[in-house]
Short mmCIF file of C-alpha atoms in Angstrom, two decimals:
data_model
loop_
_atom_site.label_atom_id
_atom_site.label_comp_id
_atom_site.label_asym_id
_atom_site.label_seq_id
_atom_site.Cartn_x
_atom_site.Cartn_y
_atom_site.Cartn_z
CA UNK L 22 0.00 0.00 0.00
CA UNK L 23 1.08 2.93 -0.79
CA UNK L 24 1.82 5.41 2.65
CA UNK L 25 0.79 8.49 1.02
CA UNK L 26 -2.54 6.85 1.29
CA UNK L 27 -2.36 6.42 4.94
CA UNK L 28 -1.69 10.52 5.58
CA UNK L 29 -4.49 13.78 5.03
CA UNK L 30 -3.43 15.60 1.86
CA UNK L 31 -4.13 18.54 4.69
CA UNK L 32 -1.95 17.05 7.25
CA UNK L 33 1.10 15.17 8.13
CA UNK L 34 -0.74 12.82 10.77
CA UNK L 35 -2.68 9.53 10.37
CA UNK L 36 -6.18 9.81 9.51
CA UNK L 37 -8.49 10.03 12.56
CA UNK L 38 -10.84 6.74 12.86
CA UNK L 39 -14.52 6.72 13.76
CA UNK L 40 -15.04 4.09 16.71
CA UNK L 41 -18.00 2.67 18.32
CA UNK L 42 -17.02 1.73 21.95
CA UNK L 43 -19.35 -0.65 24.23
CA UNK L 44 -19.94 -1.95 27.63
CA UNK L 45 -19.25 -0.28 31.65
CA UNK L 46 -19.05 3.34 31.94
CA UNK L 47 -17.89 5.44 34.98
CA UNK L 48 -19.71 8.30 33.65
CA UNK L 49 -18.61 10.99 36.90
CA UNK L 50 -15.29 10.41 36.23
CA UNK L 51 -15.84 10.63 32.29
CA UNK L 52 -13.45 7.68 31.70
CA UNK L 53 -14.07 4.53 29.78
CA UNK L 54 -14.49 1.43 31.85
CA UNK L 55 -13.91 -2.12 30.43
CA UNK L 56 -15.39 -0.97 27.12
CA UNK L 57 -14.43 -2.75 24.18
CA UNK L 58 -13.93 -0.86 21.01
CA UNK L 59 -14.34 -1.68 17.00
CA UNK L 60 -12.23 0.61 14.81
CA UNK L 61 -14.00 1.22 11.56
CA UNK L 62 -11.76 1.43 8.35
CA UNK L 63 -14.29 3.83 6.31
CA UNK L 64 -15.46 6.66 8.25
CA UNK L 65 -18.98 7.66 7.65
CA UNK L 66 -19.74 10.22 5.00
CA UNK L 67 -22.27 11.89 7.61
CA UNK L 68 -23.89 11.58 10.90
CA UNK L 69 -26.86 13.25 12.21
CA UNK L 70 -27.64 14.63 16.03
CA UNK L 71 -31.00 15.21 16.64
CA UNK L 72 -32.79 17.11 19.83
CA UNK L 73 -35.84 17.96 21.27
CA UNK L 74 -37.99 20.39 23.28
CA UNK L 75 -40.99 20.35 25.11
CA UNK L 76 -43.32 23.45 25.87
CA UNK L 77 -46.48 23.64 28.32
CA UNK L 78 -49.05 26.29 26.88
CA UNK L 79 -49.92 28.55 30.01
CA UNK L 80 -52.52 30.21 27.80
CA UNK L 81 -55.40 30.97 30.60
CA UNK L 82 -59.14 29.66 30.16
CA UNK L 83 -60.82 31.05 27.17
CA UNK L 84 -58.32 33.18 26.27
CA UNK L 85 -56.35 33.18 22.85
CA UNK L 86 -52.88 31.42 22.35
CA UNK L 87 -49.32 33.47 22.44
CA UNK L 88 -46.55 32.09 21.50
CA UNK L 89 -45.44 34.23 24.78
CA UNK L 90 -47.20 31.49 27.24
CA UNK L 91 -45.06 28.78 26.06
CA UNK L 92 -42.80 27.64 28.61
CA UNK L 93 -39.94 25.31 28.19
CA UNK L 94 -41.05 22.25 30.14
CA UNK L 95 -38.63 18.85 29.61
CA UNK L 96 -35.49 18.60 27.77
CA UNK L 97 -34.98 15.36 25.84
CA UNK L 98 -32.14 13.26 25.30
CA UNK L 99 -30.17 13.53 21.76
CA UNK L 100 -30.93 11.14 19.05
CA UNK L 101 -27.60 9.89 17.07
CA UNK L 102 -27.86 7.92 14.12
CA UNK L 103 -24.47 6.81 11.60
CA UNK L 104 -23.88 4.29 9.65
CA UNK L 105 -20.45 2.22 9.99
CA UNK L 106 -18.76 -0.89 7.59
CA UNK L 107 -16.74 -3.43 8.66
CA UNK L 108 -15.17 -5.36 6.47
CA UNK L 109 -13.20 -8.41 6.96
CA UNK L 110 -11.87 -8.78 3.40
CA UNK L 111 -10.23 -5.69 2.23
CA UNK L 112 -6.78 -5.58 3.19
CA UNK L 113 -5.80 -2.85 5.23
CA UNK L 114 -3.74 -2.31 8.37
CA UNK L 115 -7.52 -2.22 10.45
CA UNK L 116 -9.31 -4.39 9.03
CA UNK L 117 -8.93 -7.12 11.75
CA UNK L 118 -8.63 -4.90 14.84
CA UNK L 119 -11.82 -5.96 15.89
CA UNK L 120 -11.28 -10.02 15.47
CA UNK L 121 -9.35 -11.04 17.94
CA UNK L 122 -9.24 -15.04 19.31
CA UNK L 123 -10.29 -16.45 15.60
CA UNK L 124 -13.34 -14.21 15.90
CA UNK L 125 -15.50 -13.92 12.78
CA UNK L 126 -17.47 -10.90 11.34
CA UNK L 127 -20.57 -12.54 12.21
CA UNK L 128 -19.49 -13.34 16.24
CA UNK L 129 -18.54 -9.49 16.12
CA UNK L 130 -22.31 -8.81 14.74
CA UNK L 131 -24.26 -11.20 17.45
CA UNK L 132 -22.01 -9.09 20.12
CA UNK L 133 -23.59 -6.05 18.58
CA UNK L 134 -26.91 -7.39 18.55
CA UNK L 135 -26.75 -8.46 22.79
CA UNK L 136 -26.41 -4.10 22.74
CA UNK L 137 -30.44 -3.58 22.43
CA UNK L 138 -30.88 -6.80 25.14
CA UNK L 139 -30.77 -6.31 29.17
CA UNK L 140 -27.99 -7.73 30.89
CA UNK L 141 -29.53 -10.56 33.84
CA UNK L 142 -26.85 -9.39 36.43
CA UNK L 143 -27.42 -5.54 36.82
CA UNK L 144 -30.76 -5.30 34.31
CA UNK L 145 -29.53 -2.66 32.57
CA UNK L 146 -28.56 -2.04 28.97
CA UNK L 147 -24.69 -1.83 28.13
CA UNK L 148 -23.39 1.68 27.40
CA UNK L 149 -22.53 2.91 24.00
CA UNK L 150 -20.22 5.75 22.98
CA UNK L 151 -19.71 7.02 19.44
CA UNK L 152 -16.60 8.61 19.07
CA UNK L 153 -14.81 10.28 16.09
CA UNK L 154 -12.42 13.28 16.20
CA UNK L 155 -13.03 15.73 19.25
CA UNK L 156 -16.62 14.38 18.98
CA UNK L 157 -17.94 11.61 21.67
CA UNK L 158 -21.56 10.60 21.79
CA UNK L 159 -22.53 8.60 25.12
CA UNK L 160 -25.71 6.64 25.66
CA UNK L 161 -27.87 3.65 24.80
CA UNK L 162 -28.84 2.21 21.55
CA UNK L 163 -32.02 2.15 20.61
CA UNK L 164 -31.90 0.96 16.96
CA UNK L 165 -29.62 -1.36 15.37
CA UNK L 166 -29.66 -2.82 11.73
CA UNK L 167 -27.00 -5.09 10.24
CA UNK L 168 -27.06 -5.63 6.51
CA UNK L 169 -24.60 -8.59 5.59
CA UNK L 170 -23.42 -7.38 2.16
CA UNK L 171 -20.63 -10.04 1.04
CA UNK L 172 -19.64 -13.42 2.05
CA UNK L 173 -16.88 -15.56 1.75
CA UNK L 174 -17.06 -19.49 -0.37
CA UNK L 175 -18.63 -21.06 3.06
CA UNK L 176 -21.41 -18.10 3.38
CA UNK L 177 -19.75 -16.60 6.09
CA UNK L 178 -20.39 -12.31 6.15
CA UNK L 179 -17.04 -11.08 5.43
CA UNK L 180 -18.52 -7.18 4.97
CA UNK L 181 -21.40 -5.70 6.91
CA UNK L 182 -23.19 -2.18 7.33
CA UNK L 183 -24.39 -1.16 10.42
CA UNK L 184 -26.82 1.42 10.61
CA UNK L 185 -27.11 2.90 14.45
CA UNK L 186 -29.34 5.05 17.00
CA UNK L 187 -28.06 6.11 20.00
CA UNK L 188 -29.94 8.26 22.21
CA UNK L 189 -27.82 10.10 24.66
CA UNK L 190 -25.27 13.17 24.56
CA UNK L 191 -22.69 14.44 23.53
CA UNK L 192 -19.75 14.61 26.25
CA UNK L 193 -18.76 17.98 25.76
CA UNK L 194 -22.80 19.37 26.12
CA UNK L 195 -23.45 16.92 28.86
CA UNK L 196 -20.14 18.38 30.76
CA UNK L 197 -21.31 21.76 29.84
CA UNK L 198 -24.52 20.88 31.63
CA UNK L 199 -23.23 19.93 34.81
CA UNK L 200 -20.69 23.02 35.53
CA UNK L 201 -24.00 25.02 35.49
CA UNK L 202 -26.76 23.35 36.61
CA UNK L 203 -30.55 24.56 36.74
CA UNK L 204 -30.95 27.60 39.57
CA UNK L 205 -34.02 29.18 41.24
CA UNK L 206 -34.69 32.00 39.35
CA UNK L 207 -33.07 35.27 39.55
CA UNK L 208 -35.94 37.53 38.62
CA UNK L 209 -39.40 37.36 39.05
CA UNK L 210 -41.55 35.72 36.63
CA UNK L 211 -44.90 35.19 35.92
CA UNK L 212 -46.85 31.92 34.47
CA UNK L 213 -50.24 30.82 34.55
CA UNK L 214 -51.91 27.31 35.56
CA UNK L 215 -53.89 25.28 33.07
CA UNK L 216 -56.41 23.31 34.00
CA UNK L 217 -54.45 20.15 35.66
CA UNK L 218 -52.01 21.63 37.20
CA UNK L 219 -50.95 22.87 40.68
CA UNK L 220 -48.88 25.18 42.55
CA UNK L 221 -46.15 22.30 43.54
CA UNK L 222 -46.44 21.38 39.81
CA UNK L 223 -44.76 24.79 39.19
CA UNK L 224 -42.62 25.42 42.02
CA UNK L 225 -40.87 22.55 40.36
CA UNK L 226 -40.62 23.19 36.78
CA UNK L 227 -39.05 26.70 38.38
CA UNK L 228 -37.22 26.16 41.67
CA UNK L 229 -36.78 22.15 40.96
CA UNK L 230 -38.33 21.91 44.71
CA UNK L 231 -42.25 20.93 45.29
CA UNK L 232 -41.95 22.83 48.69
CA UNK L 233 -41.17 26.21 47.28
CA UNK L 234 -45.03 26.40 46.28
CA UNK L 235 -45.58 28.34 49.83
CA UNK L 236 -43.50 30.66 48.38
CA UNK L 237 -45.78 31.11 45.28
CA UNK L 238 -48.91 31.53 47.20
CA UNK L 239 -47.76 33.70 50.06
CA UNK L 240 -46.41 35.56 47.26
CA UNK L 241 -49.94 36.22 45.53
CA UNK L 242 -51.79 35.95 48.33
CA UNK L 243 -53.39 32.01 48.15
CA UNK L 244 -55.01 30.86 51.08
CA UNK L 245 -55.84 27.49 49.46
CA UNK L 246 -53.66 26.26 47.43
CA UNK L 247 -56.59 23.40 46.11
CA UNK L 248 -58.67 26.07 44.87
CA UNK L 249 -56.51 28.46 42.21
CA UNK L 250 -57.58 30.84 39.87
CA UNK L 251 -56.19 29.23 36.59
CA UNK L 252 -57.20 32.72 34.88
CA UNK L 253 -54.99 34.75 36.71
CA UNK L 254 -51.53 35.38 36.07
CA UNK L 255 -48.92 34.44 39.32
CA UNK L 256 -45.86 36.23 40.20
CA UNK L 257 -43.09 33.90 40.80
CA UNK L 258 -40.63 35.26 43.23
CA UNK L 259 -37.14 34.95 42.79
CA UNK L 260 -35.29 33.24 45.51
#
């Protein structure tokens, strides 16, 4: 092979490989914990990160929506989906990093597949971590779909594509996240009840405390907290 192949044309280092890492994670300590890891020798064209936001509507009782009532209500998880080859049968330096002990391609595949089961010791799923460049996405899979896509004379998968979902986060947000974690508010606000909801319902979507709702109704002067008047606007204090 010829070694210009192995460099960037950009650089003068080796070309950075995508790898899918499984198993125990020490997640406080962000360090890897008897994870195994495959080495893919084609990176992915493209991978996609997906997230999502939910809103309550705090429009009052016959009154008309604003976008202005919408409050920010549950953050959810990141969605990662790439697609990875391996391949057993083109020769290049990686291409057998992940069989080890006369492993084939398929044994590799069926360890893949025990990803979306439940482990019987600890009932929980195995971590995953995508991780390519300065880029490493932690979580669980939730989707997994091998296509076997050449075989050898004995009908053994010698090349497979594996197309991925792991919902999680990536390290760098989720360490982001925790160096400033949610606060009571710093200036009063003011949100309105609908219907099904109660004063401890919002003194923890804002303070993350149930108890802080005597806060919210000595503030607006509510005797009863079981009889509010969803109509009205309430001040939230800051604390």
């Amino acid at each position: 092979m010829n070694k210009k192949n192995e460099f960037l044309m950009r650089d003068d280092g080796p070309l950075s490989k995508a790898q899918l890492m499984y198993g125990s994670y020490d997640g406080l300590r962000e360090n890897a914990r008897n994870m195994k890891s495959i080495s893919v020798q084609f990176n992915p064209s493209e991978y996609s990160v997906s997230r999502g936001l939910k809103f309550k509507n705090k429009t009052g009782h016959g009154e008309e929506a604003d976008p202005k009532d919408l409050q920010a209500a549950d953050s959810e998880l990141a969605n990662l989906r790439v697609s990875l080859v391996l391949d057993a049968a083109t020769y290049m330096p990686e291409a057998r990093e992940y069989l080890k002990d006369k492993q084939t391609l398929a044994d590799v595949c069926s360890e893949l597949a025990l990803l979306m089961k439940i482990e019987g010791e600890n009932h929980e799923q195995p971590y995953v971590c995508f991780s390519w460049g300065g880029m490493a996405f932690l979580g669980h899979m939730t989707s997994l779909n091998i296509s076997y896509q050449m075989f050898d004379m004995d009908g053994n998968p010698v090349r497979v594509k594996l197309d991925v979902e792991i919902e999680g986060e990536d390290l760098r947000v989720s360490k982001e996240i925790r160096a400033n974690p949610k606060e009571s508010p710093d200036r009063t606000k003011y949100r309105r009840l609908n219907q099904r909801e109660e004063l401890w319902m919002l003194a923890d979507a804002e303070y993350n405390d149930v108890s802080c709702w005597k806060e919210i109704a000595r503030e607006n002067g509510i005797l009863n907290p079981r009889r509010v008047d969803h109509t009205r606007r309430l001040k939230v204090p800051a604390l």
